[in-house]
Short mmCIF file of C-alpha atoms and ligand atoms in Angstrom, two decimals:
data_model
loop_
_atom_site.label_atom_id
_atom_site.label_comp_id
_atom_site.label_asym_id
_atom_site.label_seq_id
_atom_site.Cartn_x
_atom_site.Cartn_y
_atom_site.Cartn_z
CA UNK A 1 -71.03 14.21 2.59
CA UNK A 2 -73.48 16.61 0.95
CA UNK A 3 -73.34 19.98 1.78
CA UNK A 4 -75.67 21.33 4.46
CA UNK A 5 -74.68 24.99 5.08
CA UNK A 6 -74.33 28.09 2.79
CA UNK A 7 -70.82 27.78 3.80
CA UNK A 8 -70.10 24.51 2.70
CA UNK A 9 -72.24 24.80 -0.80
CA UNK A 10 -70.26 27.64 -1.83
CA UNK A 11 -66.58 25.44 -0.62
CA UNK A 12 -67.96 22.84 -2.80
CA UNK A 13 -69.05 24.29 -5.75
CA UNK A 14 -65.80 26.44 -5.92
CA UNK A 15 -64.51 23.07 -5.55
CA UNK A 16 -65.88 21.23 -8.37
CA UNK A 17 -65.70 24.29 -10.92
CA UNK A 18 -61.50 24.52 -9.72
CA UNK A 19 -61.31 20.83 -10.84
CA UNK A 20 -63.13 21.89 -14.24
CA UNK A 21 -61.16 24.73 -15.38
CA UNK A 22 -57.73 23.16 -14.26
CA UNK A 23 -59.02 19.34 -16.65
CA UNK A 24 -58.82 17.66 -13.07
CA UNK A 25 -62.68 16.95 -13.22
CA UNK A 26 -63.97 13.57 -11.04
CA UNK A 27 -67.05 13.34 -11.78
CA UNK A 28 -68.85 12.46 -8.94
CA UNK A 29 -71.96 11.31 -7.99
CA UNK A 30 -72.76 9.91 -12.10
CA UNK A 31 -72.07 6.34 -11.15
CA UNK A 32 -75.04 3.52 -11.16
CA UNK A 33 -74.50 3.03 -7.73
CA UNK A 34 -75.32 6.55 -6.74
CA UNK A 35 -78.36 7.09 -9.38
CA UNK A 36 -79.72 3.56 -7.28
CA UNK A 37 -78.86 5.50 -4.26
CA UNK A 38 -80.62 8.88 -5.05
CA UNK A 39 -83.77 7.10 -6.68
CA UNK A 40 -85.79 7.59 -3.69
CA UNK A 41 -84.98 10.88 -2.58
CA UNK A 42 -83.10 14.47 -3.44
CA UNK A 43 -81.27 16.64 -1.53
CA UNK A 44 -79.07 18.90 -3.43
CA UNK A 45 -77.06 21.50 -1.78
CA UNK A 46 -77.39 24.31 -4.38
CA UNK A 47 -79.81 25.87 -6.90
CA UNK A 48 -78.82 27.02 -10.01
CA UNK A 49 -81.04 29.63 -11.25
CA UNK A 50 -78.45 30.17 -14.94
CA UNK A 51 -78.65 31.53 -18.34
CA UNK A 52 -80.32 28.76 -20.93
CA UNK A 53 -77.13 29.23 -23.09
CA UNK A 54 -75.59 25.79 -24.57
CA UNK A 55 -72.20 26.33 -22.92
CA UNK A 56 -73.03 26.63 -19.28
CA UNK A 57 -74.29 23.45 -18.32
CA UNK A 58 -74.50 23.22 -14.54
CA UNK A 59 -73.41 19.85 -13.58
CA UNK A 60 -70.09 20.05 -15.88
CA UNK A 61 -69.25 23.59 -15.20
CA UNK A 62 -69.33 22.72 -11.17
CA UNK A 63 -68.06 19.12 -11.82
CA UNK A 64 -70.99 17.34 -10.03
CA UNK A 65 -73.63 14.84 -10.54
CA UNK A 66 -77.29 13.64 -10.06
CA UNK A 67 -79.09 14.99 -7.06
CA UNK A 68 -76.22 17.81 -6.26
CA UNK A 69 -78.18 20.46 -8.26
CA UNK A 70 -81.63 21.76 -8.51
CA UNK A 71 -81.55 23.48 -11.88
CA UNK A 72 -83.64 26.45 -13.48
CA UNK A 73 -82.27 27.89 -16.34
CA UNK A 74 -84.09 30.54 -19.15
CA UNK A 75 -82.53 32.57 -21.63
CA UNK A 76 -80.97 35.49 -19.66
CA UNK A 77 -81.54 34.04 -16.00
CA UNK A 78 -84.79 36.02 -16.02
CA UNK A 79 -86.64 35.50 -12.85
CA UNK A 80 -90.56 35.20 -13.48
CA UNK A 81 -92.81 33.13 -11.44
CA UNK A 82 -92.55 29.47 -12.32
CA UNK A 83 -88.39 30.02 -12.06
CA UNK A 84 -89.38 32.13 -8.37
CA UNK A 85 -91.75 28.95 -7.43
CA UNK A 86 -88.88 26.19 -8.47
CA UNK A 87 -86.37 28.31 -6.13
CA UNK A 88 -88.90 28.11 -3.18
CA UNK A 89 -89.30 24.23 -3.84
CA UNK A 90 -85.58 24.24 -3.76
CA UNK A 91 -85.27 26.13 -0.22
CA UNK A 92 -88.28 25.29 1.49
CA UNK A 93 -89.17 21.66 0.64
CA UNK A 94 -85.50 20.06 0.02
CA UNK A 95 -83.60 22.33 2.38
CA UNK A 96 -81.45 23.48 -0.20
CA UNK A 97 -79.12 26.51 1.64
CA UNK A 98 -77.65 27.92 -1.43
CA UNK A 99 -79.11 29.90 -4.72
CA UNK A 100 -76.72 30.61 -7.36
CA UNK A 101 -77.75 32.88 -9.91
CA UNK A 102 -75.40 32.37 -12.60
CA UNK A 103 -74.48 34.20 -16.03
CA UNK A 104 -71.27 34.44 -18.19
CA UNK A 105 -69.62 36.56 -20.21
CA UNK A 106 -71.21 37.82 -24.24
CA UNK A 107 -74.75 36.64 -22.94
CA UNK A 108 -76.99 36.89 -25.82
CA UNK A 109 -80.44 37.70 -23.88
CA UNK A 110 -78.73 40.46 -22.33
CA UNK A 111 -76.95 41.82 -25.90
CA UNK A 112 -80.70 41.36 -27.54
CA UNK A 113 -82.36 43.68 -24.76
CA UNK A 114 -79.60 46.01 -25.18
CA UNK A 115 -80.06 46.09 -29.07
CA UNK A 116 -84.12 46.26 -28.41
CA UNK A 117 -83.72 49.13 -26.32
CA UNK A 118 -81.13 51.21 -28.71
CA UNK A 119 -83.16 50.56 -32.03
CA UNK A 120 -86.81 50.43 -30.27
CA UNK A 121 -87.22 47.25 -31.97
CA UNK A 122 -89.68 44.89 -30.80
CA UNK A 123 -89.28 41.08 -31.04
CA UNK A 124 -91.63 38.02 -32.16
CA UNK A 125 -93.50 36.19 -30.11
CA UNK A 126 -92.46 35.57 -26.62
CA UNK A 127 -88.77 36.93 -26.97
CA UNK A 128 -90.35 40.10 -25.84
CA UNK A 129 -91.18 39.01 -23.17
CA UNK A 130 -86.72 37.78 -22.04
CA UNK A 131 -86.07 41.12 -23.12
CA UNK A 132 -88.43 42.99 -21.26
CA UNK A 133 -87.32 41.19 -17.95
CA UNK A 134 -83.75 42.29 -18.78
CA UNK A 135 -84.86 45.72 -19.04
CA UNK A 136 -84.39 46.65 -15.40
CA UNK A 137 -80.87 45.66 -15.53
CA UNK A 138 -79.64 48.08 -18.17
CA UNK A 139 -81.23 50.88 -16.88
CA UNK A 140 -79.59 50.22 -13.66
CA UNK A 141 -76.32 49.95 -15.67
CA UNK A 142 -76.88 53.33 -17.43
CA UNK A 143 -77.72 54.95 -14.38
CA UNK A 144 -74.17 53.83 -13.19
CA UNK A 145 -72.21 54.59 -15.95
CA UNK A 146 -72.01 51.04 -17.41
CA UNK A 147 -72.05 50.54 -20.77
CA UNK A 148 -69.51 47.97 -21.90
CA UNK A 149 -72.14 44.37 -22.30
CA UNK A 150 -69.34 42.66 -19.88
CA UNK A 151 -69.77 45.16 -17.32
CA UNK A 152 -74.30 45.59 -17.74
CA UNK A 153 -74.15 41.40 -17.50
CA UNK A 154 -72.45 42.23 -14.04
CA UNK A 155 -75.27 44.78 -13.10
CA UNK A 156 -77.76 41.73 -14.77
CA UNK A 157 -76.23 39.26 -12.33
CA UNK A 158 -76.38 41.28 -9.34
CA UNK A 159 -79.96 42.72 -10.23
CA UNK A 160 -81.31 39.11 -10.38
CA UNK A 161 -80.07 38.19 -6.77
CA UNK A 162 -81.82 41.12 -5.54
CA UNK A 163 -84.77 40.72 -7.55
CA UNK A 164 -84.90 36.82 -6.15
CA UNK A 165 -84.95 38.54 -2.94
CA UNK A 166 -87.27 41.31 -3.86
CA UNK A 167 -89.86 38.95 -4.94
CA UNK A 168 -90.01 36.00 -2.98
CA UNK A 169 -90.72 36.62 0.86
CA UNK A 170 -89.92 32.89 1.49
CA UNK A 171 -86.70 33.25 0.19
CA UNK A 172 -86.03 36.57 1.72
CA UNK A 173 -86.81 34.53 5.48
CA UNK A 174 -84.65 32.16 4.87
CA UNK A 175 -81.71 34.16 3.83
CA UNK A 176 -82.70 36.53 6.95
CA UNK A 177 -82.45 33.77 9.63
CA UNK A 178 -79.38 32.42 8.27
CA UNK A 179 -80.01 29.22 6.29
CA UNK A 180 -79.86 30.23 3.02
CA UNK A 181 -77.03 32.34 0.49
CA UNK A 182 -77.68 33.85 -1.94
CA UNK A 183 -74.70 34.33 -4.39
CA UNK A 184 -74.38 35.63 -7.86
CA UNK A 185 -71.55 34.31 -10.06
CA UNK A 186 -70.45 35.09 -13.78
CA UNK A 187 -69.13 32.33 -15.97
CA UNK A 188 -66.23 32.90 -18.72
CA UNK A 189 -67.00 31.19 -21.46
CA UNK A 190 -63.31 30.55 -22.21
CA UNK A 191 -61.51 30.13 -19.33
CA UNK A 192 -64.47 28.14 -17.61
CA UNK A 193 -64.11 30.12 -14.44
CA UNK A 194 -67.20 31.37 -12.33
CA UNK A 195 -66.28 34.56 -10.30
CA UNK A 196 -68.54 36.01 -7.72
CA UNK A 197 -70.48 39.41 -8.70
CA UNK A 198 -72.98 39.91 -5.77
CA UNK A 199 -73.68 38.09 -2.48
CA UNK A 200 -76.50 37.95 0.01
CA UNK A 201 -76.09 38.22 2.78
CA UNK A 202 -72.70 40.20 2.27
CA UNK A 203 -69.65 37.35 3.16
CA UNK A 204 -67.84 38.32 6.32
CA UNK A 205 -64.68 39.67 6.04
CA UNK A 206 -61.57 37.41 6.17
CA UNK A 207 -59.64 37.60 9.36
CA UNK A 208 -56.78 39.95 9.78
CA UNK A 209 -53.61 38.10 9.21
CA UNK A 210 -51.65 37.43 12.74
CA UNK A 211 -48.87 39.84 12.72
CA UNK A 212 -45.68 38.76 11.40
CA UNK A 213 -43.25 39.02 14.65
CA UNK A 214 -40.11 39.02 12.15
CA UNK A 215 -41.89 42.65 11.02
CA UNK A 216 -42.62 43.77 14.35
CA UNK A 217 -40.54 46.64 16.28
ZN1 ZN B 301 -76.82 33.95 -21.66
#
């Protein structure tokens, strides 16, 4: 049954990317019978808004298929307007309660803004424009006291949710009244695992274990 809470997204995409990194993948959902099925309509339960880079395809990293996820990926998971306007398709039209923003580990947009900004070089053509979007992010970082790339791709991560939230009222609502997450998740390039940098709103935290009476008096 597809997903149809924030909730249940996030369950099932930890799901999926548990059967990837342990080699237990199923591939759902990339049968005939379901691209027949999906033909006339989509409703995925997550949107990946992800770094462009070669090794973090969405559907194999999460272990899903067509019509599960509504994919926007650019070099660096910079957020300008088209990538803003596919997210509010995503949420508004399809329904879609969860936005991922996902990056991983040695990201090469974010090590290219950092090397812009300590030389002063400027890039060619468009480039400029990846690394200007990144720009944000590593002043935040500095500010902090980050300055190992692992630790700024963190800040990156996080800085995108908020700037997805910053930026797009719609998207800001929806999160507000409930029916939309939005969660920020780093990638190891390695290990395949994603692990969760930043999350809006926060997730509520896990019930107090029931004492143990064996413990008690
Ligand atoms: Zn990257």
């Amino acid at each position: 049954m597809t997903p149809s809470t924030p909730e249940q997204a996030l369950t099932e995409l930890r799901a999926g990317n548990h059967r990837f990194v342990t080699g237990a993948p199923k591939h759902p959902n990339q049968d005939a019978g379901h691209r027949a099925a999906v033909a006339g309509g989509q409703h995925p339960f997550a949107v990946i808004v992800g770094c462009s880079d070669s090794r973090l395809a969405a559907e194999i990293i999460f272990d899903r298929g067509l019509g599960d996820l509504f994919v926007v990926r650019t070099a660096g998971h910079t957020a300008g307007p088209e990538v803003l306007g596919s997210v509010e398709y995503a949420v508004t039209v399809l329904g879609t309660p969860l936005v991922v923003v996902l990056g991983h580990d040695s990201c090469g947009a974010v090590q290219a803004a950092r090397e812009g900004f300590r030389t002063g070089s400027a890039l060619v053509g468009h480039l400029g424009a990846v690394v200007d979007a990144v720009s944000p992010s590593l002043l935040r970082a500095s500010r902090q006291g980050v300055d190992d790339l692992d630790g700024i791709i963190d800040v990156h991560i996080a800085q995108t949710v908020e700037t997805l939230l910053a930026r797009s009222a719609v998207l800001a609502e929806r999160v507000a009244a409930g029916r939309c997450t939005v969660v920020g998740m780093s990638y190891r390039l390695a290990g395949g695992e994603v692990r969760t940098v930043a999350q809006s709103p926060a997730p509520l935290p896990a019930p107090a274990a029931p004492a143990d009476p064996a413990l008690a008096g």
